[in-house]
PDB file of C-alpha atoms and ligand atoms in Angstrom:
ATOM      1  CA  MET A1096      12.072  10.662   2.433  1.00 63.00           C
ATOM      2  CA  THR A1097      15.450  10.938   4.042  1.00 56.00           C
ATOM      3  CA  GLY A1098      15.430  14.406   5.619  1.00 51.00           C
ATOM      4  CA  GLU A1099      13.426  15.775   8.515  1.00 49.00           C
ATOM      5  CA  ARG A1100      10.482  17.859   7.242  1.00 49.00           C
ATOM      6  CA  SER A1101       9.050  21.043   8.639  1.00 52.00           C
ATOM      7  CA  GLY A1102       5.731  19.382   9.483  1.00 49.00           C
ATOM      8  CA  PRO A1103       2.719  18.012   7.697  1.00 48.00           C
ATOM      9  CA  GLN A1104       2.221  19.327   4.182  1.00 52.00           C
ATOM     10  CA  PRO A1105      -1.447  19.273   3.190  1.00 55.00           C
ATOM     11  CA  GLU A1106      -0.564  18.531  -0.407  1.00 60.00           C
ATOM     12  CA  ASP A1107       1.136  15.293   0.649  1.00 57.00           C
ATOM     13  CA  MET A1108      -2.075  13.552   1.453  1.00 89.00           C
ATOM     14  CA  ILE A1109      -4.206  11.083  -0.440  1.00 96.00           C
ATOM     15  CA  GLU A1110      -7.800  12.127  -0.949  1.00 96.00           C
ATOM     16  CA  LEU A1111     -10.591  10.031  -2.445  1.00 96.00           C
ATOM     17  CA  ASN A1112     -13.955  11.648  -3.165  1.00 96.00           C
ATOM     18  CA  HIS A1113     -16.882   9.411  -4.117  1.00 97.00           C
ATOM     19  CA  LEU A1114     -14.472   7.255  -6.102  1.00 98.00           C
ATOM     20  CA  THR A1115     -16.347   4.720  -8.226  1.00 97.00           C
ATOM     21  CA  LYS A1116     -15.278   2.084 -10.743  1.00 97.00           C
ATOM     22  CA  ARG A1117     -17.775  -0.030 -12.656  1.00 96.00           C
ATOM     23  CA  TYR A1118     -16.936  -3.064 -14.740  1.00 94.00           C
ATOM     24  CA  GLY A1119     -19.965  -3.777 -16.900  1.00 91.00           C
ATOM     25  CA  GLY A1120     -22.952  -3.241 -14.649  1.00 87.00           C
ATOM     26  CA  ARG A1121     -21.052  -4.092 -11.465  1.00 93.00           C
ATOM     27  CA  ALA A1122     -19.363  -1.589  -9.141  1.00 95.00           C
ATOM     28  CA  ALA A1123     -15.949  -2.819  -7.980  1.00 97.00           C
ATOM     29  CA  VAL A1124     -15.533   0.441  -6.037  1.00 97.00           C
ATOM     30  CA  ASP A1125     -18.655   2.319  -5.098  1.00 96.00           C
ATOM     31  CA  GLY A1126     -18.585   5.928  -3.830  1.00 97.00           C
ATOM     32  CA  VAL A1127     -15.457   5.568  -1.694  1.00 97.00           C
ATOM     33  CA  SER A1128     -14.246   8.677   0.163  1.00 96.00           C
ATOM     34  CA  PHE A1129     -11.376   8.933   2.639  1.00 96.00           C
ATOM     35  CA  ARG A1130      -8.219  10.901   3.324  1.00 95.00           C
ATOM     36  CA  CYS A1131      -4.760   9.821   4.370  1.00 96.00           C
ATOM     37  CA  GLU A1132      -2.965  12.551   6.292  1.00 94.00           C
ATOM     38  CA  PRO A1133       0.773  13.261   6.415  1.00 95.00           C
ATOM     39  CA  GLY A1134       2.441  11.669   9.417  1.00 95.00           C
ATOM     40  CA  THR A1135       0.017   8.762   9.480  1.00 95.00           C
ATOM     41  CA  ILE A1136      -0.294   5.169   8.317  1.00 97.00           C
ATOM     42  CA  THR A1137      -3.736   4.186   7.016  1.00 97.00           C
ATOM     43  CA  GLY A1138      -4.627   0.507   6.854  1.00 96.00           C
ATOM     44  CA  PHE A1139      -6.988  -0.454   4.027  1.00 96.00           C
ATOM     45  CA  LEU A1140      -8.856  -3.623   4.966  1.00 94.00           C
ATOM     46  CA  GLY A1141     -11.438  -5.729   3.225  1.00 92.00           C
ATOM     47  CA  PRO A1142     -12.218  -9.310   2.253  1.00 90.00           C
ATOM     48  CA  ASN A1143     -11.167 -10.803  -1.097  1.00 90.00           C
ATOM     49  CA  GLY A1144     -12.761  -8.914  -3.963  1.00 91.00           C
ATOM     50  CA  ALA A1145     -13.759  -5.953  -1.764  1.00 93.00           C
ATOM     51  CA  GLY A1146     -12.246  -3.381  -4.131  1.00 95.00           C
ATOM     52  CA  LYS A1147      -8.972  -2.484  -2.394  1.00 95.00           C
ATOM     53  CA  SER A1148      -6.673  -3.117  -5.368  1.00 94.00           C
ATOM     54  CA  THR A1149      -9.053  -1.411  -7.777  1.00 96.00           C
ATOM     55  CA  ALA A1150      -9.146   1.688  -5.555  1.00 97.00           C
ATOM     56  CA  MET A1151      -5.351   1.689  -5.256  1.00 96.00           C
ATOM     57  CA  ARG A1152      -4.950   1.268  -8.994  1.00 96.00           C
ATOM     58  CA  MET A1153      -7.168   4.318  -9.529  1.00 97.00           C
ATOM     59  CA  ILE A1154      -5.127   6.342  -7.016  1.00 96.00           C
ATOM     60  CA  CYS A1155      -2.001   5.437  -9.008  1.00 95.00           C
ATOM     61  CA  GLY A1156      -3.515   6.267 -12.400  1.00 94.00           C
ATOM     62  CA  LEU A1157      -3.611   2.642 -13.585  1.00 93.00           C
ATOM     63  CA  ALA A1158      -7.410   2.474 -13.780  1.00 95.00           C
ATOM     64  CA  VAL A1159      -9.695   5.319 -14.827  1.00 95.00           C
ATOM     65  CA  PRO A1160     -12.506   6.119 -12.361  1.00 97.00           C
ATOM     66  CA  THR A1161     -16.038   5.804 -13.695  1.00 96.00           C
ATOM     67  CA  SER A1162     -16.839   8.770 -11.459  1.00 97.00           C
ATOM     68  CA  GLY A1163     -15.385  10.577  -8.465  1.00 97.00           C
ATOM     69  CA  THR A1164     -11.772  11.588  -7.924  1.00 96.00           C
ATOM     70  CA  ALA A1165      -8.569  10.248  -6.440  1.00 96.00           C
ATOM     71  CA  LEU A1166      -5.945  12.858  -5.639  1.00 95.00           C
ATOM     72  CA  VAL A1167      -2.461  12.277  -4.393  1.00 95.00           C
ATOM     73  CA  CYS A1168      -0.275  15.229  -3.398  1.00 92.00           C
ATOM     74  CA  GLY A1169      -3.262  17.378  -4.366  1.00 91.00           C
ATOM     75  CA  ARG A1170      -3.506  16.142  -7.983  1.00 92.00           C
ATOM     76  CA  PRO A1171      -4.497  13.142 -10.045  1.00 94.00           C
ATOM     77  CA  TYR A1172      -1.449  10.846 -10.050  1.00 94.00           C
ATOM     78  CA  ARG A1173      -0.999  11.123 -13.807  1.00 93.00           C
ATOM     79  CA  SER A1174      -0.680  14.898 -13.682  1.00 93.00           C
ATOM     80  CA  LEU A1175       2.158  14.818 -11.133  1.00 92.00           C
ATOM     81  CA  GLY A1176       5.541  15.766 -12.565  1.00 86.00           C
ATOM     82  CA  MET A1177       7.977  12.902 -11.823  1.00 86.00           C
ATOM     83  CA  PRO A1178       5.392  10.902  -9.843  1.00 89.00           C
ATOM     84  CA  GLY A1179       8.044   8.420  -8.690  1.00 88.00           C
ATOM     85  CA  ARG A1180       9.676  11.273  -6.743  1.00 90.00           C
ATOM     86  CA  ARG A1181       6.428  12.054  -4.912  1.00 93.00           C
ATOM     87  CA  VAL A1182       4.657   8.706  -4.613  1.00 95.00           C
ATOM     88  CA  GLY A1183       6.186   5.289  -3.990  1.00 95.00           C
ATOM     89  CA  VAL A1184       3.980   2.491  -5.268  1.00 95.00           C
ATOM     90  CA  LEU A1185       3.958  -1.263  -4.687  1.00 94.00           C
ATOM     91  CA  LEU A1186       0.971  -2.855  -6.365  1.00 93.00           C
ATOM     92  CA  ASP A1187       2.117  -6.238  -7.591  1.00 80.00           C
ATOM     93  CA  ALA A1188       5.449  -7.547  -6.386  1.00 70.00           C
ATOM     94  CA  ALA A1189       5.119 -10.557  -8.697  1.00 72.00           C
ATOM     95  CA  ALA A1190       5.145  -8.262 -11.755  1.00 77.00           C
ATOM     96  CA  GLN A1191       8.887  -7.516 -11.671  1.00 77.00           C
ATOM     97  CA  HIS A1192      10.878  -8.613 -14.701  1.00 83.00           C
ATOM     98  CA  PRO A1193      11.943 -12.200 -13.916  1.00 87.00           C
ATOM     99  CA  GLY A1194      15.046 -12.077 -16.118  1.00 89.00           C
ATOM    100  CA  ARG A1195      16.632  -9.064 -14.402  1.00 93.00           C
ATOM    101  CA  THR A1196      18.611  -9.122 -11.208  1.00 94.00           C
ATOM    102  CA  GLY A1197      17.298  -7.203  -8.205  1.00 94.00           C
ATOM    103  CA  ARG A1198      20.076  -4.654  -8.674  1.00 95.00           C
ATOM    104  CA  GLU A1199      19.203  -4.212 -12.383  1.00 95.00           C
ATOM    105  CA  VAL A1200      15.508  -3.680 -11.580  1.00 94.00           C
ATOM    106  CA  LEU A1201      16.391  -0.828  -9.229  1.00 95.00           C
ATOM    107  CA  ALA A1202      19.165   0.580 -11.421  1.00 95.00           C
ATOM    108  CA  LEU A1203      16.845   0.899 -14.433  1.00 94.00           C
ATOM    109  CA  SER A1204      14.232   2.801 -12.444  1.00 92.00           C
ATOM    110  CA  ALA A1205      16.963   4.885 -10.792  1.00 94.00           C
ATOM    111  CA  ARG A1206      18.053   6.065 -14.236  1.00 93.00           C
ATOM    112  CA  VAL A1207      14.474   7.093 -15.113  1.00 90.00           C
ATOM    113  CA  LEU A1208      14.048   8.904 -11.808  1.00 91.00           C
ATOM    114  CA  GLY A1209      17.481  10.533 -11.884  1.00 91.00           C
ATOM    115  CA  VAL A1210      18.493   8.719  -8.716  1.00 92.00           C
ATOM    116  CA  THR A1211      22.144   7.874  -8.023  1.00 92.00           C
ATOM    117  CA  ARG A1212      23.560   4.336  -8.170  1.00 92.00           C
ATOM    118  CA  SER A1213      24.645   4.759  -4.562  1.00 93.00           C
ATOM    119  CA  ARG A1214      20.971   5.115  -3.603  1.00 93.00           C
ATOM    120  CA  VAL A1215      20.327   1.755  -5.312  1.00 95.00           C
ATOM    121  CA  GLU A1216      23.051   0.109  -3.217  1.00 95.00           C
ATOM    122  CA  GLU A1217      21.776   1.869  -0.084  1.00 94.00           C
ATOM    123  CA  LEU A1218      18.236   0.581  -0.661  1.00 93.00           C
ATOM    124  CA  LEU A1219      19.401  -2.969  -1.408  1.00 95.00           C
ATOM    125  CA  GLY A1220      20.905  -2.811   2.069  1.00 93.00           C
ATOM    126  CA  VAL A1221      17.824  -1.229   3.656  1.00 91.00           C
ATOM    127  CA  VAL A1222      15.561  -4.024   2.392  1.00 92.00           C
ATOM    128  CA  GLY A1223      17.997  -6.829   3.177  1.00 92.00           C
ATOM    129  CA  LEU A1224      18.922  -7.716  -0.414  1.00 94.00           C
ATOM    130  CA  ALA A1225      22.562  -6.587  -0.390  1.00 93.00           C
ATOM    131  CA  GLY A1226      25.276  -9.108  -1.202  1.00 90.00           C
ATOM    132  CA  PRO A1227      24.711 -12.119  -3.488  1.00 93.00           C
ATOM    133  CA  ALA A1228      20.897 -11.664  -3.489  1.00 92.00           C
ATOM    134  CA  ALA A1229      21.242  -8.371  -5.398  1.00 94.00           C
ATOM    135  CA  GLY A1230      22.975 -10.167  -8.279  1.00 94.00           C
ATOM    136  CA  ARG A1231      20.445 -12.977  -8.582  1.00 95.00           C
ATOM    137  CA  ARG A1232      17.673 -12.950 -11.176  1.00 95.00           C
ATOM    138  CA  VAL A1233      14.234 -12.078  -9.835  1.00 94.00           C
ATOM    139  CA  ARG A1234      12.823 -15.378 -11.175  1.00 94.00           C
ATOM    140  CA  GLY A1235      14.825 -17.108  -8.435  1.00 93.00           C
ATOM    141  CA  TYR A1236      13.524 -14.794  -5.678  1.00 94.00           C
ATOM    142  CA  SER A1237      11.067 -15.982  -3.034  1.00 92.00           C
ATOM    143  CA  LEU A1238       7.825 -14.030  -2.639  1.00 90.00           C
ATOM    144  CA  GLY A1239       9.295 -12.311   0.430  1.00 91.00           C
ATOM    145  CA  MET A1240      12.382 -11.254  -1.558  1.00 93.00           C
ATOM    146  CA  ARG A1241      10.145  -9.888  -4.328  1.00 93.00           C
ATOM    147  CA  GLN A1242       8.216  -7.899  -1.746  1.00 93.00           C
ATOM    148  CA  ARG A1243      11.468  -6.504  -0.364  1.00 94.00           C
ATOM    149  CA  LEU A1244      12.569  -5.542  -3.868  1.00 95.00           C
ATOM    150  CA  GLY A1245       9.144  -3.960  -4.484  1.00 94.00           C
ATOM    151  CA  ILE A1246       9.466  -1.947  -1.286  1.00 94.00           C
ATOM    152  CA  ALA A1247      12.956  -0.806  -2.326  1.00 94.00           C
ATOM    153  CA  HIS A1248      11.489   0.191  -5.690  1.00 94.00           C
ATOM    154  CA  ALA A1249       8.748   2.197  -3.961  1.00 95.00           C
ATOM    155  CA  LEU A1250      11.328   4.004  -1.799  1.00 95.00           C
ATOM    156  CA  LEU A1251      13.783   4.684  -4.636  1.00 94.00           C
ATOM    157  CA  GLY A1252      12.655   8.224  -5.464  1.00 93.00           C
ATOM    158  CA  ASP A1253      12.544   9.214  -1.762  1.00 93.00           C
ATOM    159  CA  PRO A1254       8.786   9.919  -2.015  1.00 94.00           C
ATOM    160  CA  GLU A1255       6.555  11.529   0.600  1.00 94.00           C
ATOM    161  CA  VAL A1256       3.638   9.204  -0.095  1.00 96.00           C
ATOM    162  CA  LEU A1257       3.731   5.391  -0.051  1.00 97.00           C
ATOM    163  CA  ILE A1258       0.919   3.286  -1.535  1.00 97.00           C
ATOM    164  CA  LEU A1259       1.471  -0.398  -0.846  1.00 96.00           C
ATOM    165  CA  ASP A1260      -0.899  -3.223  -1.787  1.00 94.00           C
ATOM    166  CA  GLU A1261      -0.347  -6.216   0.496  1.00 92.00           C
ATOM    167  CA  PRO A1262       3.310  -5.396   1.223  1.00 91.00           C
ATOM    168  CA  ALA A1263       3.488  -7.963   4.040  1.00 90.00           C
ATOM    169  CA  ASN A1264       2.549 -10.840   1.705  1.00 87.00           C
ATOM    170  CA  GLY A1265       5.276 -13.454   1.883  1.00 87.00           C
ATOM    171  CA  LEU A1266       7.331 -11.670   4.532  1.00 90.00           C
ATOM    172  CA  ASP A1267       8.435 -13.724   7.523  1.00 89.00           C
ATOM    173  CA  PRO A1268       7.795 -12.411  11.074  1.00 89.00           C
ATOM    174  CA  MET A1269      11.176 -10.621  11.120  1.00 88.00           C
ATOM    175  CA  GLY A1270      10.363  -9.074   7.741  1.00 90.00           C
ATOM    176  CA  ILE A1271       6.949  -7.941   8.928  1.00 91.00           C
ATOM    177  CA  ARG A1272       8.475  -6.280  11.960  1.00 91.00           C
ATOM    178  CA  TRP A1273      11.149  -4.678   9.791  1.00 91.00           C
ATOM    179  CA  MET A1274       8.459  -3.296   7.486  1.00 92.00           C
ATOM    180  CA  ARG A1275       6.423  -1.962  10.414  1.00 93.00           C
ATOM    181  CA  VAL A1276       9.469  -0.056  11.734  1.00 94.00           C
ATOM    182  CA  LEU A1277      10.261   1.215   8.244  1.00 94.00           C
ATOM    183  CA  LEU A1278       6.722   2.514   7.650  1.00 95.00           C
ATOM    184  CA  ARG A1279       6.518   4.059  11.117  1.00 96.00           C
ATOM    185  CA  GLY A1280       9.801   5.877  10.473  1.00 95.00           C
ATOM    186  CA  HIS A1281       8.441   7.154   7.180  1.00 95.00           C
ATOM    187  CA  ALA A1282       5.269   8.473   8.832  1.00 96.00           C
ATOM    188  CA  ASP A1283       7.226   9.975  11.735  1.00 96.00           C
ATOM    189  CA  ARG A1284       9.227  12.001   9.218  1.00 94.00           C
ATOM    190  CA  GLY A1285       5.962  13.451   7.905  1.00 94.00           C
ATOM    191  CA  GLY A1286       5.270  10.909   5.169  1.00 95.00           C
ATOM    192  CA  THR A1287       1.855   9.532   4.246  1.00 96.00           C
ATOM    193  CA  VAL A1288       1.317   5.771   4.043  1.00 97.00           C
ATOM    194  CA  LEU A1289      -1.628   3.802   2.666  1.00 97.00           C
ATOM    195  CA  LEU A1290      -1.315   0.044   2.873  1.00 95.00           C
ATOM    196  CA  SER A1291      -3.747  -2.755   2.233  1.00 95.00           C
ATOM    197  CA  SER A1292      -3.546  -6.048   4.040  1.00 90.00           C
ATOM    198  CA  HIS A1293      -5.403  -9.177   5.010  1.00 83.00           C
ATOM    199  CA  LEU A1294      -3.356  -9.429   8.187  1.00 84.00           C
ATOM    200  CA  LEU A1295      -5.687  -7.757  10.655  1.00 88.00           C
ATOM    201  CA  ALA A1296      -3.419  -8.136  13.673  1.00 87.00           C
ATOM    202  CA  GLU A1297      -0.508  -6.674  11.741  1.00 88.00           C
ATOM    203  CA  VAL A1298      -2.490  -3.715  10.429  1.00 90.00           C
ATOM    204  CA  GLU A1299      -3.819  -3.107  13.934  1.00 89.00           C
ATOM    205  CA  ARG A1300      -0.232  -2.800  15.183  1.00 89.00           C
ATOM    206  CA  THR A1301       1.012  -0.736  12.255  1.00 92.00           C
ATOM    207  CA  ALA A1302      -1.770   1.652  11.238  1.00 94.00           C
ATOM    208  CA  ASP A1303      -3.014   4.830  12.906  1.00 94.00           C
ATOM    209  CA  ARG A1304      -6.290   4.760  11.009  1.00 95.00           C
ATOM    210  CA  LEU A1305      -8.273   1.964   9.432  1.00 95.00           C
ATOM    211  CA  VAL A1306     -10.537   2.044   6.413  1.00 95.00           C
ATOM    212  CA  MET A1307     -12.715  -1.051   5.966  1.00 94.00           C
ATOM    213  CA  ILE A1308     -14.312  -1.824   2.626  1.00 94.00           C
ATOM    214  CA  ALA A1309     -16.700  -4.584   1.558  1.00 93.00           C
ATOM    215  CA  GLY A1310     -18.522  -4.991  -1.736  1.00 93.00           C
ATOM    216  CA  GLY A1311     -16.851  -1.809  -3.005  1.00 95.00           C
ATOM    217  CA  ARG A1312     -18.234   0.356  -0.195  1.00 96.00           C
ATOM    218  CA  ILE A1313     -16.699   1.688   2.981  1.00 95.00           C
ATOM    219  CA  VAL A1314     -18.269   0.004   5.977  1.00 93.00           C
ATOM    220  CA  ALA A1315     -16.196   1.761   8.655  1.00 92.00           C
ATOM    221  CA  GLN A1316     -13.274   4.144   9.041  1.00 93.00           C
ATOM    222  CA  GLY A1317     -11.464   5.716  11.938  1.00 92.00           C
ATOM    223  CA  GLY A1318      -8.884   4.971  14.604  1.00 90.00           C
ATOM    224  CA  ARG A1319      -8.758   1.451  16.000  1.00 83.00           C
ATOM    225  CA  ASP A1320     -10.429   2.536  19.229  1.00 84.00           C
ATOM    226  CA  GLU A1321     -13.224   4.281  17.320  1.00 85.00           C
ATOM    227  CA  LEU A1322     -13.943   1.120  15.350  1.00 84.00           C
ATOM    228  CA  VAL A1323     -13.649  -1.429  18.110  1.00 80.00           C
ATOM    229  CA  ALA A1324     -15.389  -0.989  21.450  1.00 76.00           C
ATOM    230  CA  ALA A1325     -13.173  -1.120  24.546  1.00 67.00           C
ATOM    231  CA  GLY A1326     -12.165  -4.713  25.184  1.00 70.00           C
ATOM    232  CA  GLY A1327     -13.452  -5.666  21.709  1.00 77.00           C
ATOM    233  CA  ASP A1328     -11.671  -7.516  18.968  1.00 85.00           C
ATOM    234  CA  LEU A1329     -10.784  -6.157  15.525  1.00 86.00           C
ATOM    235  CA  GLU A1330     -11.256  -9.536  13.838  1.00 86.00           C
ATOM    236  CA  GLU A1331     -14.780  -9.910  15.226  1.00 87.00           C
ATOM    237  CA  GLU A1332     -15.620  -6.359  14.226  1.00 86.00           C
ATOM    238  CA  PHE A1333     -14.138  -6.856  10.759  1.00 87.00           C
ATOM    239  CA  LEU A1334     -16.143 -10.046  10.200  1.00 89.00           C
ATOM    240  CA  ARG A1335     -19.301  -8.376  11.474  1.00 87.00           C
ATOM    241  CA  LEU A1336     -18.894  -5.198   9.401  1.00 86.00           C
ATOM    242  CA  THR A1337     -17.959  -6.999   6.196  1.00 85.00           C
ATOM    243  CA  GLY A1338     -20.669  -9.631   6.641  1.00 81.00           C
ATOM    244  CA  GLN A1339     -17.999 -12.322   6.389  1.00 73.00           C
ATOM    245  CA  GLY A1340     -18.535 -14.106   9.682  1.00 63.00           C
ATOM    246  CA  ARG A1341     -22.185 -14.865   9.040  1.00 59.00           C
ATOM    247  CA  ARG A1342     -21.590 -16.043   5.466  1.00 61.00           C
ATOM    248  CA  ASP A1343     -18.648 -18.276   6.367  1.00 61.00           C
ATOM    249  CA  GLU A1344     -20.474 -19.752   9.352  1.00 60.00           C
ATOM    250  CA  GLU A1345     -23.490 -20.544   7.196  1.00 63.00           C
ATOM    251  CA  ALA A1346     -21.265 -22.142   4.533  1.00 63.00           C
ATOM    252  CA  ALA A1347     -19.511 -24.258   7.166  1.00 63.00           C
ATOM    253  CA  ARG A1348     -22.783 -25.712   8.470  1.00 65.00           C
TER     254      ARG A1348
HETATM  255  N1  ATP B 999     -10.342  -5.564 -14.835  1.00 93.94           N
HETATM  256  C1  ATP B 999     -11.453  -6.019 -14.219  1.00 93.94           C
HETATM  257  N2  ATP B 999     -12.527  -6.395 -14.920  1.00 93.94           N
HETATM  258  C2  ATP B 999     -13.642  -6.842 -14.327  1.00 93.94           C
HETATM  259  N3  ATP B 999     -13.775  -6.951 -12.985  1.00 93.94           N
HETATM  260  C3  ATP B 999     -12.747  -6.589 -12.233  1.00 93.94           C
HETATM  261  C4  ATP B 999     -11.520  -6.096 -12.788  1.00 93.94           C
HETATM  262  N4  ATP B 999     -10.670  -5.799 -11.767  1.00 93.94           N
HETATM  263  C5  ATP B 999     -11.318  -6.097 -10.631  1.00 93.94           C
HETATM  264  N5  ATP B 999     -12.554  -6.572 -10.907  1.00 93.94           N
HETATM  265  C6  ATP B 999     -13.554  -7.002  -9.909  1.00 93.94           C
HETATM  266  O1  ATP B 999     -13.697  -5.960  -8.964  1.00 93.94           O
HETATM  267  C7  ATP B 999     -13.895  -6.511  -7.671  1.00 93.94           C
HETATM  268  C8  ATP B 999     -12.854  -5.933  -6.717  1.00 93.94           C
HETATM  269  O2  ATP B 999     -11.603  -6.516  -7.012  1.00 93.94           O
HETATM  270  P1  ATP B 999     -10.263  -6.037  -6.295  1.00 93.94           P
HETATM  271  O3  ATP B 999      -9.127  -6.802  -6.919  1.00 93.94           O
HETATM  272  O4  ATP B 999     -10.173  -4.569  -6.318  1.00 93.94           O
HETATM  273  O5  ATP B 999     -10.499  -6.537  -4.798  1.00 93.94           O
HETATM  274  P2  ATP B 999      -9.462  -6.645  -3.584  1.00 93.94           P
HETATM  275  O6  ATP B 999     -10.158  -6.054  -2.399  1.00 93.94           O
HETATM  276  O7  ATP B 999      -8.144  -6.068  -3.939  1.00 93.94           O
HETATM  277  O8  ATP B 999      -9.369  -8.228  -3.421  1.00 93.94           O
HETATM  278  P3  ATP B 999      -8.153  -9.164  -2.898  1.00 93.94           P
HETATM  279  O9  ATP B 999      -8.057  -8.912  -1.434  1.00 93.94           O
HETATM  280  O10 ATP B 999      -8.665 -10.539  -3.204  1.00 93.94           O
HETATM  281  O11 ATP B 999      -6.922  -8.807  -3.646  1.00 93.94           O
HETATM  282  C9  ATP B 999     -13.848  -8.021  -7.812  1.00 93.94           C
HETATM  283  O12 ATP B 999     -15.165  -8.509  -7.908  1.00 93.94           O
HETATM  284  C10 ATP B 999     -13.116  -8.210  -9.110  1.00 93.94           C
HETATM  285  O13 ATP B 999     -13.506  -9.415  -9.726  1.00 93.94           O
END
């Protein structure tokens, strides 16, 4: 989203209502409901296997809900016209074609989205992959470089909504700060951001709202100060709410 917008657009938000996904008899996501508002960054937190990726895949139309709904920009993702122009998605940075160069990856998607080649060059610069890196094959990229390319890919269609699964994975401290500034700028221009992460301290600095999930269910949601008592610690609260602290302490005995 490059231009200044006239204010929050209700249809820009992400809205999950009792979203559920079962694999066999087991619920990976179990009755999850939350909203991500325009102008905000929502941090999606949970231990390994909590259901974050499954929920994000349903939001992006890559997994079919067993029940409940996931709407983005007011509709199921798959019924959006030109979804790449409305919703920028980074789900698996490792999935990019290893034999293509970073520039080719973006140029191919730019053609599909009707985006100019100059936007590709602009984004390579924005994510720090301009110069020789743009001409190298993705198989030679570090994880951080793949994340940067994935973020460029998500931004390509100038979307209002960003859905990013573990975007900070593999980024160095400078990269993490760069991403935080980038996402804050996006939200400040009226965009909606949903990002998952294991980096509690980073999410605490970046997100306006937090949604915590464990065993497929939401265990807490709200602003940081609503979730953590004054003087409290997000990590302690996270471990308590997700039942992780107790389990890990018992296992360590
Ligand atoms: N295609 C699938 N078939 C069967 N089970 C699945 C499938 N996809 C996910 N699951 C299960 O659903 C649960 C939630 O997985 P999910 O990947 O959504 O968690 P996550 O919160 O993203 O975890 P992580 O932080 O480790 O990436 C896990 O128990 C996982 O094994």
